[in-house]
């Protein structure tokens, strides 16, 4: 059994879609990044790579490589899944928190869990996603950006 931890943060800007957990969420601003800037999926990928001691997503999918420009983070998650399988692991469980003042994520969490479970070939019972505000404190509270934290357990096949 291996444990990994992931963290990601992105700035909110006008003119971008807000995509979290592979779901496009109606909002007046979206997250800025080289890819679609899906803060939740990035934290998940880093937790999986970290559990295998394979560095982070910046090493595997650098923002200097135009092949990843505007790419769906779900496509990158598929690539991380392949790396995980090729190293002989499977998901034990994943537990995540998205930190944002707005919008409310509750209506979308089940769809996010389904997207992630399908991509990682695991039951949604192994995927936990929570969302919280910061009670108007910090950059998330000021609605300047969003962050996500994730821990995962990988089991050896």
mmCIF file of N, CA and C in Angstrom, residues 19-140:
data_model
loop_
_atom_site.group_PDB
_atom_site.id
_atom_site.type_symbol
_atom_site.label_atom_id
_atom_site.label_comp_id
_atom_site.label_asym_id
_atom_site.label_seq_id
_atom_site.Cartn_x
_atom_site.Cartn_y
_atom_site.Cartn_z
ATOM 1 N N UNK A 19 -14.031 24.378 -15.136
ATOM 2 C CA UNK A 19 -14.106 22.924 -15.209
ATOM 3 C C UNK A 19 -13.467 22.365 -13.944
ATOM 4 N N UNK A 20 -14.253 21.612 -13.198
ATOM 5 C CA UNK A 20 -13.782 20.993 -11.958
ATOM 6 C C UNK A 20 -14.283 19.554 -11.936
ATOM 7 N N UNK A 21 -13.373 18.623 -11.730
ATOM 8 C CA UNK A 21 -13.751 17.214 -11.706
ATOM 9 C C UNK A 21 -14.261 16.712 -13.043
ATOM 10 N N UNK A 22 -13.807 17.357 -14.124
ATOM 11 C CA UNK A 22 -14.255 16.983 -15.459
ATOM 12 C C UNK A 22 -15.644 17.468 -15.803
ATOM 13 N N UNK A 23 -16.186 18.382 -14.984
ATOM 14 C CA UNK A 23 -17.538 18.907 -15.183
ATOM 15 C C UNK A 23 -17.453 20.401 -15.454
ATOM 16 N N UNK A 24 -18.108 20.855 -16.521
ATOM 17 C CA UNK A 24 -18.200 22.291 -16.775
ATOM 18 C C UNK A 24 -19.311 22.850 -15.895
ATOM 19 N N UNK A 25 -18.932 23.807 -15.050
ATOM 20 C CA UNK A 25 -19.849 24.365 -14.062
ATOM 21 C C UNK A 25 -20.147 25.819 -14.432
ATOM 22 N N UNK A 26 -21.429 26.186 -14.532
ATOM 23 C CA UNK A 26 -21.770 27.574 -14.857
ATOM 24 C C UNK A 26 -21.207 28.539 -13.803
ATOM 25 N N UNK A 27 -20.434 29.495 -14.280
ATOM 26 C CA UNK A 27 -19.844 30.503 -13.396
ATOM 27 C C UNK A 27 -19.337 31.638 -14.277
ATOM 28 N N UNK A 28 -19.250 32.831 -13.729
ATOM 29 C CA UNK A 28 -18.830 33.982 -14.535
ATOM 30 C C UNK A 28 -17.334 33.992 -14.845
ATOM 31 N N UNK A 29 -16.559 33.177 -14.130
ATOM 32 C CA UNK A 29 -15.123 33.083 -14.388
ATOM 33 C C UNK A 29 -14.691 31.620 -14.368
ATOM 34 N N UNK A 30 -13.529 31.381 -14.963
ATOM 35 C CA UNK A 30 -12.963 30.042 -14.970
ATOM 36 C C UNK A 30 -11.544 30.080 -14.449
ATOM 37 N N UNK A 31 -10.922 28.912 -14.388
ATOM 38 C CA UNK A 31 -9.570 28.803 -13.840
ATOM 39 C C UNK A 31 -8.528 28.952 -14.946
ATOM 40 N N UNK A 32 -7.482 29.701 -14.630
ATOM 41 C CA UNK A 32 -6.415 29.993 -15.577
ATOM 42 C C UNK A 32 -5.336 28.922 -15.487
ATOM 43 N N UNK A 33 -4.923 28.419 -16.644
ATOM 44 C CA UNK A 33 -3.847 27.436 -16.673
ATOM 45 C C UNK A 33 -3.503 27.063 -18.092
ATOM 46 N N UNK A 34 -2.425 26.301 -18.245
ATOM 47 C CA UNK A 34 -1.970 25.850 -19.562
ATOM 48 C C UNK A 34 -2.962 24.847 -20.145
ATOM 49 N N UNK A 35 -3.477 23.950 -19.289
ATOM 50 C CA UNK A 35 -4.498 22.995 -19.702
ATOM 51 C C UNK A 35 -5.858 23.627 -19.416
ATOM 52 N N UNK A 36 -6.873 22.802 -19.159
ATOM 53 C CA UNK A 36 -8.167 23.359 -18.776
ATOM 54 C C UNK A 36 -8.180 23.821 -17.319
ATOM 55 N N UNK A 37 -7.076 23.614 -16.603
ATOM 56 C CA UNK A 37 -6.865 24.099 -15.231
ATOM 57 C C UNK A 37 -7.827 23.483 -14.215
ATOM 58 N N UNK A 38 -8.188 22.223 -14.430
ATOM 59 C CA UNK A 38 -9.090 21.527 -13.513
ATOM 60 C C UNK A 38 -8.346 21.246 -12.210
ATOM 61 N N UNK A 39 -8.540 22.105 -11.242
ATOM 62 C CA UNK A 39 -7.792 22.086 -9.987
ATOM 63 C C UNK A 39 -7.963 20.759 -9.244
ATOM 64 N N UNK A 40 -9.145 20.177 -9.284
ATOM 65 C CA UNK A 40 -9.393 18.914 -8.594
ATOM 66 C C UNK A 40 -8.643 17.761 -9.258
ATOM 67 N N UNK A 41 -8.745 17.664 -10.553
ATOM 68 C CA UNK A 41 -8.073 16.571 -11.267
ATOM 69 C C UNK A 41 -6.560 16.702 -11.130
ATOM 70 N N UNK A 42 -6.046 17.918 -11.125
ATOM 71 C CA UNK A 42 -4.598 18.113 -10.952
ATOM 72 C C UNK A 42 -4.142 17.609 -9.580
ATOM 73 N N UNK A 43 -4.924 17.898 -8.539
ATOM 74 C CA UNK A 43 -4.566 17.417 -7.200
ATOM 75 C C UNK A 43 -4.625 15.892 -7.142
ATOM 76 N N UNK A 44 -5.623 15.301 -7.790
ATOM 77 C CA UNK A 44 -5.727 13.841 -7.824
ATOM 78 C C UNK A 44 -4.524 13.233 -8.531
ATOM 79 N N UNK A 45 -4.166 13.788 -9.690
ATOM 80 C CA UNK A 45 -3.018 13.253 -10.431
ATOM 81 C C UNK A 45 -1.744 13.342 -9.603
ATOM 82 N N UNK A 46 -1.536 14.463 -8.933
ATOM 83 C CA UNK A 46 -0.330 14.608 -8.109
ATOM 84 C C UNK A 46 -0.327 13.624 -6.947
ATOM 85 N N UNK A 47 -1.498 13.325 -6.382
ATOM 86 C CA UNK A 47 -1.533 12.360 -5.282
ATOM 87 C C UNK A 47 -1.183 10.959 -5.773
ATOM 88 N N UNK A 48 -1.664 10.585 -6.949
ATOM 89 C CA UNK A 48 -1.358 9.265 -7.506
ATOM 90 C C UNK A 48 0.123 9.164 -7.856
ATOM 91 N N UNK A 49 0.640 10.178 -8.547
ATOM 92 C CA UNK A 49 2.067 10.175 -8.896
ATOM 93 C C UNK A 49 2.927 10.194 -7.647
ATOM 94 N N UNK A 50 2.524 10.955 -6.647
ATOM 95 C CA UNK A 50 3.274 11.028 -5.393
ATOM 96 C C UNK A 50 3.313 9.700 -4.667
ATOM 97 N N UNK A 51 2.202 8.971 -4.699
ATOM 98 C CA UNK A 51 2.166 7.668 -4.038
ATOM 99 C C UNK A 51 3.178 6.700 -4.654
ATOM 100 N N UNK A 52 3.472 6.895 -5.938
ATOM 101 C CA UNK A 52 4.447 6.035 -6.619
ATOM 102 C C UNK A 52 5.846 6.648 -6.635
ATOM 103 N N UNK A 53 6.008 7.807 -5.981
ATOM 104 C CA UNK A 53 7.280 8.541 -5.966
ATOM 105 C C UNK A 53 7.752 8.872 -7.377
ATOM 106 N N UNK A 54 6.793 9.302 -8.234
ATOM 107 C CA UNK A 54 7.108 9.641 -9.617
ATOM 108 C C UNK A 54 6.969 11.136 -9.888
ATOM 109 N N UNK A 55 7.307 11.940 -8.900
ATOM 110 C CA UNK A 55 7.300 13.401 -8.997
ATOM 111 C C UNK A 55 5.887 13.941 -9.176
ATOM 112 N N UNK A 56 5.695 14.949 -10.047
ATOM 113 C CA UNK A 56 4.389 15.600 -10.135
ATOM 114 C C UNK A 56 3.966 15.790 -11.584
ATOM 115 N N UNK A 57 2.796 16.393 -11.779
ATOM 116 C CA UNK A 57 2.279 16.542 -13.139
ATOM 117 C C UNK A 57 3.119 17.490 -13.982
ATOM 118 N N UNK A 58 3.796 18.440 -13.345
ATOM 119 C CA UNK A 58 4.676 19.335 -14.086
ATOM 120 C C UNK A 58 5.824 18.593 -14.759
ATOM 121 N N UNK A 59 6.272 17.534 -14.146
ATOM 122 C CA UNK A 59 7.343 16.695 -14.729
ATOM 123 C C UNK A 59 6.816 15.895 -15.916
ATOM 124 N N UNK A 60 5.604 15.360 -15.779
ATOM 125 C CA UNK A 60 5.037 14.495 -16.809
ATOM 126 C C UNK A 60 4.351 15.270 -17.931
ATOM 127 N N UNK A 61 3.770 16.415 -17.604
ATOM 128 C CA UNK A 61 3.001 17.213 -18.571
ATOM 129 C C UNK A 61 3.372 18.686 -18.433
ATOM 130 N N UNK A 62 4.595 19.067 -18.798
ATOM 131 C CA UNK A 62 5.072 20.433 -18.543
ATOM 132 C C UNK A 62 4.264 21.507 -19.281
ATOM 133 N N UNK A 63 4.106 22.645 -18.614
ATOM 134 C CA UNK A 63 3.359 23.742 -19.229
ATOM 135 C C UNK A 63 4.152 24.469 -20.310
ATOM 136 N N UNK A 64 5.342 23.978 -20.577
ATOM 137 C CA UNK A 64 6.142 24.501 -21.686
ATOM 138 C C UNK A 64 5.933 23.679 -22.959
ATOM 139 N N UNK A 65 5.160 22.609 -22.867
ATOM 140 C CA UNK A 65 4.912 21.724 -24.004
ATOM 141 C C UNK A 65 3.541 22.042 -24.593
ATOM 142 N N UNK A 66 3.532 22.524 -25.839
ATOM 143 C CA UNK A 66 2.274 22.910 -26.485
ATOM 144 C C UNK A 66 1.332 21.733 -26.719
ATOM 145 N N UNK A 67 1.816 20.506 -26.598
ATOM 146 C CA UNK A 67 0.943 19.338 -26.728
ATOM 147 C C UNK A 67 -0.120 19.340 -25.642
ATOM 148 N N UNK A 68 0.141 20.019 -24.533
ATOM 149 C CA UNK A 68 -0.798 20.042 -23.414
ATOM 150 C C UNK A 68 -1.584 21.343 -23.323
ATOM 151 N N UNK A 69 -1.404 22.228 -24.281
ATOM 152 C CA UNK A 69 -2.114 23.503 -24.283
ATOM 153 C C UNK A 69 -3.614 23.258 -24.409
ATOM 154 N N UNK A 70 -4.381 23.737 -23.443
ATOM 155 C CA UNK A 70 -5.848 23.627 -23.402
ATOM 156 C C UNK A 70 -6.363 22.187 -23.373
ATOM 157 N N UNK A 71 -5.509 21.225 -23.063
ATOM 158 C CA UNK A 71 -5.928 19.824 -23.021
ATOM 159 C C UNK A 71 -6.870 19.588 -21.839
ATOM 160 N N UNK A 72 -7.784 18.664 -22.009
ATOM 161 C CA UNK A 72 -8.663 18.274 -20.916
ATOM 162 C C UNK A 72 -7.848 17.552 -19.852
ATOM 163 N N UNK A 73 -8.018 17.940 -18.616
ATOM 164 C CA UNK A 73 -7.308 17.267 -17.525
ATOM 165 C C UNK A 73 -7.764 15.820 -17.379
ATOM 166 N N UNK A 74 -8.955 15.499 -17.855
ATOM 167 C CA UNK A 74 -9.411 14.110 -17.830
ATOM 168 C C UNK A 74 -8.552 13.253 -18.755
ATOM 169 N N UNK A 75 -8.084 13.815 -19.860
ATOM 170 C CA UNK A 75 -7.167 13.095 -20.757
ATOM 171 C C UNK A 75 -5.840 12.858 -20.038
ATOM 172 N N UNK A 76 -5.379 13.854 -19.304
ATOM 173 C CA UNK A 76 -4.140 13.689 -18.534
ATOM 174 C C UNK A 76 -4.330 12.653 -17.422
ATOM 175 N N UNK A 77 -5.511 12.629 -16.806
ATOM 176 C CA UNK A 77 -5.785 11.632 -15.772
ATOM 177 C C UNK A 77 -5.730 10.220 -16.355
ATOM 178 N N UNK A 78 -6.201 10.068 -17.595
ATOM 179 C CA UNK A 78 -6.092 8.759 -18.270
ATOM 180 C C UNK A 78 -4.631 8.350 -18.408
ATOM 181 N N UNK A 79 -3.774 9.313 -18.731
ATOM 182 C CA UNK A 79 -2.342 9.025 -18.869
ATOM 183 C C UNK A 79 -1.727 8.640 -17.524
ATOM 184 N N UNK A 80 -2.143 9.316 -16.455
ATOM 185 C CA UNK A 80 -1.671 8.974 -15.116
ATOM 186 C C UNK A 80 -2.172 7.583 -14.727
ATOM 187 N N UNK A 81 -3.405 7.268 -15.101
ATOM 188 C CA UNK A 81 -3.934 5.926 -14.854
ATOM 189 C C UNK A 81 -3.055 4.876 -15.530
ATOM 190 N N UNK A 82 -2.683 5.118 -16.788
ATOM 191 C CA UNK A 82 -1.814 4.178 -17.507
ATOM 192 C C UNK A 82 -0.473 3.999 -16.797
ATOM 193 N N UNK A 83 0.101 5.097 -16.311
ATOM 194 C CA UNK A 83 1.361 5.028 -15.561
ATOM 195 C C UNK A 83 1.168 4.181 -14.308
ATOM 196 N N UNK A 84 0.051 4.405 -13.615
ATOM 197 C CA UNK A 84 -0.241 3.663 -12.395
ATOM 198 C C UNK A 84 -0.356 2.166 -12.678
ATOM 199 N N UNK A 85 -1.113 1.809 -13.691
ATOM 200 C CA UNK A 85 -1.305 0.401 -14.045
ATOM 201 C C UNK A 85 0.013 -0.232 -14.473
ATOM 202 N N UNK A 86 0.785 0.495 -15.277
ATOM 203 C CA UNK A 86 2.077 -0.028 -15.742
ATOM 204 C C UNK A 86 3.068 -0.235 -14.599
ATOM 205 N N UNK A 87 2.845 0.452 -13.482
ATOM 206 C CA UNK A 87 3.688 0.266 -12.299
ATOM 207 C C UNK A 87 3.087 -0.743 -11.318
ATOM 208 N N UNK A 88 1.976 -1.363 -11.717
ATOM 209 C CA UNK A 88 1.408 -2.448 -10.924
ATOM 210 C C UNK A 88 0.521 -2.031 -9.777
ATOM 211 N N UNK A 89 -0.137 -0.868 -9.882
ATOM 212 C CA UNK A 89 -1.003 -0.383 -8.800
ATOM 213 C C UNK A 89 -2.445 -0.231 -9.251
ATOM 214 N N UNK A 90 -3.328 -0.195 -8.263
ATOM 215 C CA UNK A 90 -4.726 0.134 -8.477
ATOM 216 C C UNK A 90 -5.172 1.054 -7.343
ATOM 217 N N UNK A 91 -6.257 1.778 -7.590
ATOM 218 C CA UNK A 91 -6.773 2.713 -6.589
ATOM 219 C C UNK A 91 -7.329 1.943 -5.393
ATOM 220 N N UNK A 92 -6.897 2.328 -4.196
ATOM 221 C CA UNK A 92 -7.534 1.864 -2.960
ATOM 222 C C UNK A 92 -8.675 2.807 -2.647
ATOM 223 N N UNK A 93 -8.320 4.078 -2.432
ATOM 224 C CA UNK A 93 -9.331 5.128 -2.315
ATOM 225 C C UNK A 93 -8.688 6.487 -2.538
ATOM 226 N N UNK A 94 -9.554 7.451 -2.820
ATOM 227 C CA UNK A 94 -9.151 8.840 -3.048
ATOM 228 C C UNK A 94 -10.079 9.713 -2.217
ATOM 229 N N UNK A 95 -9.515 10.687 -1.508
ATOM 230 C CA UNK A 95 -10.298 11.612 -0.699
ATOM 231 C C UNK A 95 -9.840 13.026 -1.019
ATOM 232 N N UNK A 96 -10.770 13.872 -1.463
ATOM 233 C CA UNK A 96 -10.423 15.223 -1.939
ATOM 234 C C UNK A 96 -11.281 16.299 -1.288
ATOM 235 N N UNK A 97 -10.717 17.504 -1.264
ATOM 236 C CA UNK A 97 -11.450 18.698 -0.844
ATOM 237 C C UNK A 97 -11.164 19.793 -1.863
ATOM 238 N N UNK A 98 -12.216 20.409 -2.379
ATOM 239 C CA UNK A 98 -12.101 21.586 -3.235
ATOM 240 C C UNK A 98 -12.418 22.794 -2.362
ATOM 241 N N UNK A 99 -11.565 23.819 -2.435
ATOM 242 C CA UNK A 99 -11.740 25.014 -1.611
ATOM 243 C C UNK A 99 -12.075 26.189 -2.522
ATOM 244 N N UNK A 100 -13.305 26.712 -2.373
ATOM 245 C CA UNK A 100 -13.767 27.840 -3.191
ATOM 246 C C UNK A 100 -14.932 28.514 -2.473
ATOM 247 N N UNK A 101 -14.983 29.814 -2.564
ATOM 248 C CA UNK A 101 -16.102 30.524 -1.954
ATOM 249 C C UNK A 101 -17.381 30.309 -2.757
ATOM 250 N N UNK A 102 -17.258 30.350 -4.049
ATOM 251 C CA UNK A 102 -18.366 30.121 -4.982
ATOM 252 C C UNK A 102 -17.806 29.467 -6.224
ATOM 253 N N UNK A 103 -18.583 28.777 -7.000
ATOM 254 C CA UNK A 103 -19.980 28.415 -6.826
ATOM 255 C C UNK A 103 -20.130 27.245 -5.868
ATOM 256 N N UNK A 104 -21.357 26.852 -5.625
ATOM 257 C CA UNK A 104 -21.628 25.665 -4.805
ATOM 258 C C UNK A 104 -21.392 24.434 -5.674
ATOM 259 N N UNK A 105 -20.667 23.460 -5.140
ATOM 260 C CA UNK A 105 -20.306 22.268 -5.902
ATOM 261 C C UNK A 105 -21.213 21.065 -5.646
ATOM 262 N N UNK A 106 -22.032 21.118 -4.591
ATOM 263 C CA UNK A 106 -22.842 19.955 -4.209
ATOM 264 C C UNK A 106 -23.623 19.348 -5.375
ATOM 265 N N UNK A 107 -24.237 20.152 -6.264
ATOM 266 C CA UNK A 107 -25.015 19.541 -7.351
ATOM 267 C C UNK A 107 -24.162 18.761 -8.359
ATOM 268 N N UNK A 108 -22.854 18.931 -8.334
ATOM 269 C CA UNK A 108 -21.977 18.342 -9.347
ATOM 270 C C UNK A 108 -21.089 17.219 -8.816
ATOM 271 N N UNK A 109 -21.057 17.028 -7.515
ATOM 272 C CA UNK A 109 -20.091 16.090 -6.929
ATOM 273 C C UNK A 109 -20.323 14.657 -7.395
ATOM 274 N N UNK A 110 -21.550 14.227 -7.496
ATOM 275 C CA UNK A 110 -21.799 12.851 -7.945
ATOM 276 C C UNK A 110 -21.273 12.632 -9.369
ATOM 277 N N UNK A 111 -21.492 13.596 -10.247
ATOM 278 C CA UNK A 111 -21.005 13.480 -11.631
ATOM 279 C C UNK A 111 -19.476 13.469 -11.644
ATOM 280 N N UNK A 112 -18.852 14.299 -10.805
ATOM 281 C CA UNK A 112 -17.387 14.304 -10.703
ATOM 282 C C UNK A 112 -16.888 12.927 -10.280
ATOM 283 N N UNK A 113 -17.516 12.355 -9.265
ATOM 284 C CA UNK A 113 -17.107 11.036 -8.769
ATOM 285 C C UNK A 113 -17.244 9.986 -9.865
ATOM 286 N N UNK A 114 -18.331 10.059 -10.625
ATOM 287 C CA UNK A 114 -18.519 9.110 -11.731
ATOM 288 C C UNK A 114 -17.430 9.274 -12.781
ATOM 289 N N UNK A 115 -17.123 10.522 -13.159
ATOM 290 C CA UNK A 115 -16.071 10.790 -14.155
ATOM 291 C C UNK A 115 -14.733 10.211 -13.706
ATOM 292 N N UNK A 116 -14.382 10.475 -12.473
ATOM 293 C CA UNK A 116 -13.081 10.053 -11.942
ATOM 294 C C UNK A 116 -13.036 8.536 -11.786
ATOM 295 N N UNK A 117 -14.102 7.949 -11.244
ATOM 296 C CA UNK A 117 -14.154 6.503 -11.079
ATOM 297 C C UNK A 117 -14.038 5.771 -12.407
ATOM 298 N N UNK A 118 -14.749 6.267 -13.415
ATOM 299 C CA UNK A 118 -14.693 5.655 -14.752
ATOM 300 C C UNK A 118 -13.275 5.751 -15.332
ATOM 301 N N UNK A 119 -12.664 6.903 -15.202
ATOM 302 C CA UNK A 119 -11.324 7.113 -15.769
ATOM 303 C C UNK A 119 -10.276 6.270 -15.056
ATOM 304 N N UNK A 120 -10.429 6.101 -13.738
ATOM 305 C CA UNK A 120 -9.448 5.342 -12.951
ATOM 306 C C UNK A 120 -9.855 3.881 -12.761
ATOM 307 N N UNK A 121 -10.925 3.477 -13.460
ATOM 308 C CA UNK A 121 -11.385 2.088 -13.418
ATOM 309 C C UNK A 121 -11.596 1.602 -11.986
ATOM 310 N N UNK A 122 -12.317 2.410 -11.209
ATOM 311 C CA UNK A 122 -12.619 2.055 -9.820
ATOM 312 C C UNK A 122 -14.045 2.491 -9.492
ATOM 313 N N UNK A 123 -14.608 1.898 -8.481
ATOM 314 C CA UNK A 123 -15.959 2.229 -8.036
ATOM 315 C C UNK A 123 -16.001 3.656 -7.484
ATOM 316 N N UNK A 124 -17.142 4.304 -7.670
ATOM 317 C CA UNK A 124 -17.273 5.641 -7.083
ATOM 318 C C UNK A 124 -17.265 5.560 -5.561
ATOM 319 N N UNK A 125 -17.473 4.367 -5.010
ATOM 320 C CA UNK A 125 -17.367 4.193 -3.559
ATOM 321 C C UNK A 125 -15.940 4.418 -3.071
ATOM 322 N N UNK A 126 -14.977 4.394 -3.987
ATOM 323 C CA UNK A 126 -13.573 4.640 -3.652
ATOM 324 C C UNK A 126 -13.170 6.101 -3.854
ATOM 325 N N UNK A 127 -14.120 6.945 -4.259
ATOM 326 C CA UNK A 127 -13.834 8.350 -4.571
ATOM 327 C C UNK A 127 -14.671 9.239 -3.653
ATOM 328 N N UNK A 128 -14.018 10.038 -2.831
ATOM 329 C CA UNK A 128 -14.709 10.997 -1.978
ATOM 330 C C UNK A 128 -14.312 12.408 -2.405
ATOM 331 N N UNK A 129 -15.301 13.240 -2.621
ATOM 332 C CA UNK A 129 -15.059 14.645 -2.969
ATOM 333 C C UNK A 129 -15.925 15.504 -2.061
ATOM 334 N N UNK A 130 -15.280 16.450 -1.424
ATOM 335 C CA UNK A 130 -15.986 17.412 -0.581
ATOM 336 C C UNK A 130 -15.635 18.814 -1.075
ATOM 337 N N UNK A 131 -16.476 19.759 -0.758
ATOM 338 C CA UNK A 131 -16.188 21.155 -1.089
ATOM 339 C C UNK A 131 -16.405 21.992 0.164
ATOM 340 N N UNK A 132 -15.582 23.019 0.298
ATOM 341 C CA UNK A 132 -15.720 23.905 1.450
ATOM 342 C C UNK A 132 -15.383 25.331 1.031
ATOM 343 N N UNK A 133 -15.888 26.267 1.808
ATOM 344 C CA UNK A 133 -15.509 27.670 1.635
ATOM 345 C C UNK A 133 -14.447 27.983 2.684
ATOM 346 N N UNK A 134 -13.936 29.196 2.628
ATOM 347 C CA UNK A 134 -13.007 29.649 3.674
ATOM 348 C C UNK A 134 -13.640 30.764 4.502
ATOM 349 N N UNK A 135 -14.980 30.845 4.437
ATOM 350 C CA UNK A 135 -15.698 31.885 5.188
ATOM 351 C C UNK A 135 -15.156 33.270 4.844
ATOM 352 N N UNK A 136 -14.896 33.477 3.559
ATOM 353 C CA UNK A 136 -14.453 34.753 2.993
ATOM 354 C C UNK A 136 -13.005 35.104 3.349
ATOM 355 N N UNK A 137 -12.232 34.157 3.875
ATOM 356 C CA UNK A 137 -10.827 34.402 4.223
ATOM 357 C C UNK A 137 -9.908 33.916 3.105
ATOM 358 N N UNK A 138 -8.758 34.568 2.953
ATOM 359 C CA UNK A 138 -7.740 34.134 2.005
ATOM 360 C C UNK A 138 -8.132 34.357 0.553
ATOM 361 N N UNK A 139 -7.245 33.890 -0.379
ATOM 362 C CA UNK A 139 -7.486 34.130 -1.801
ATOM 363 C C UNK A 139 -8.739 33.412 -2.297
ATOM 364 N N UNK A 140 -9.045 32.235 -1.716
ATOM 365 C CA UNK A 140 -10.272 31.546 -2.117
ATOM 366 C C UNK A 140 -11.485 32.342 -1.646
#
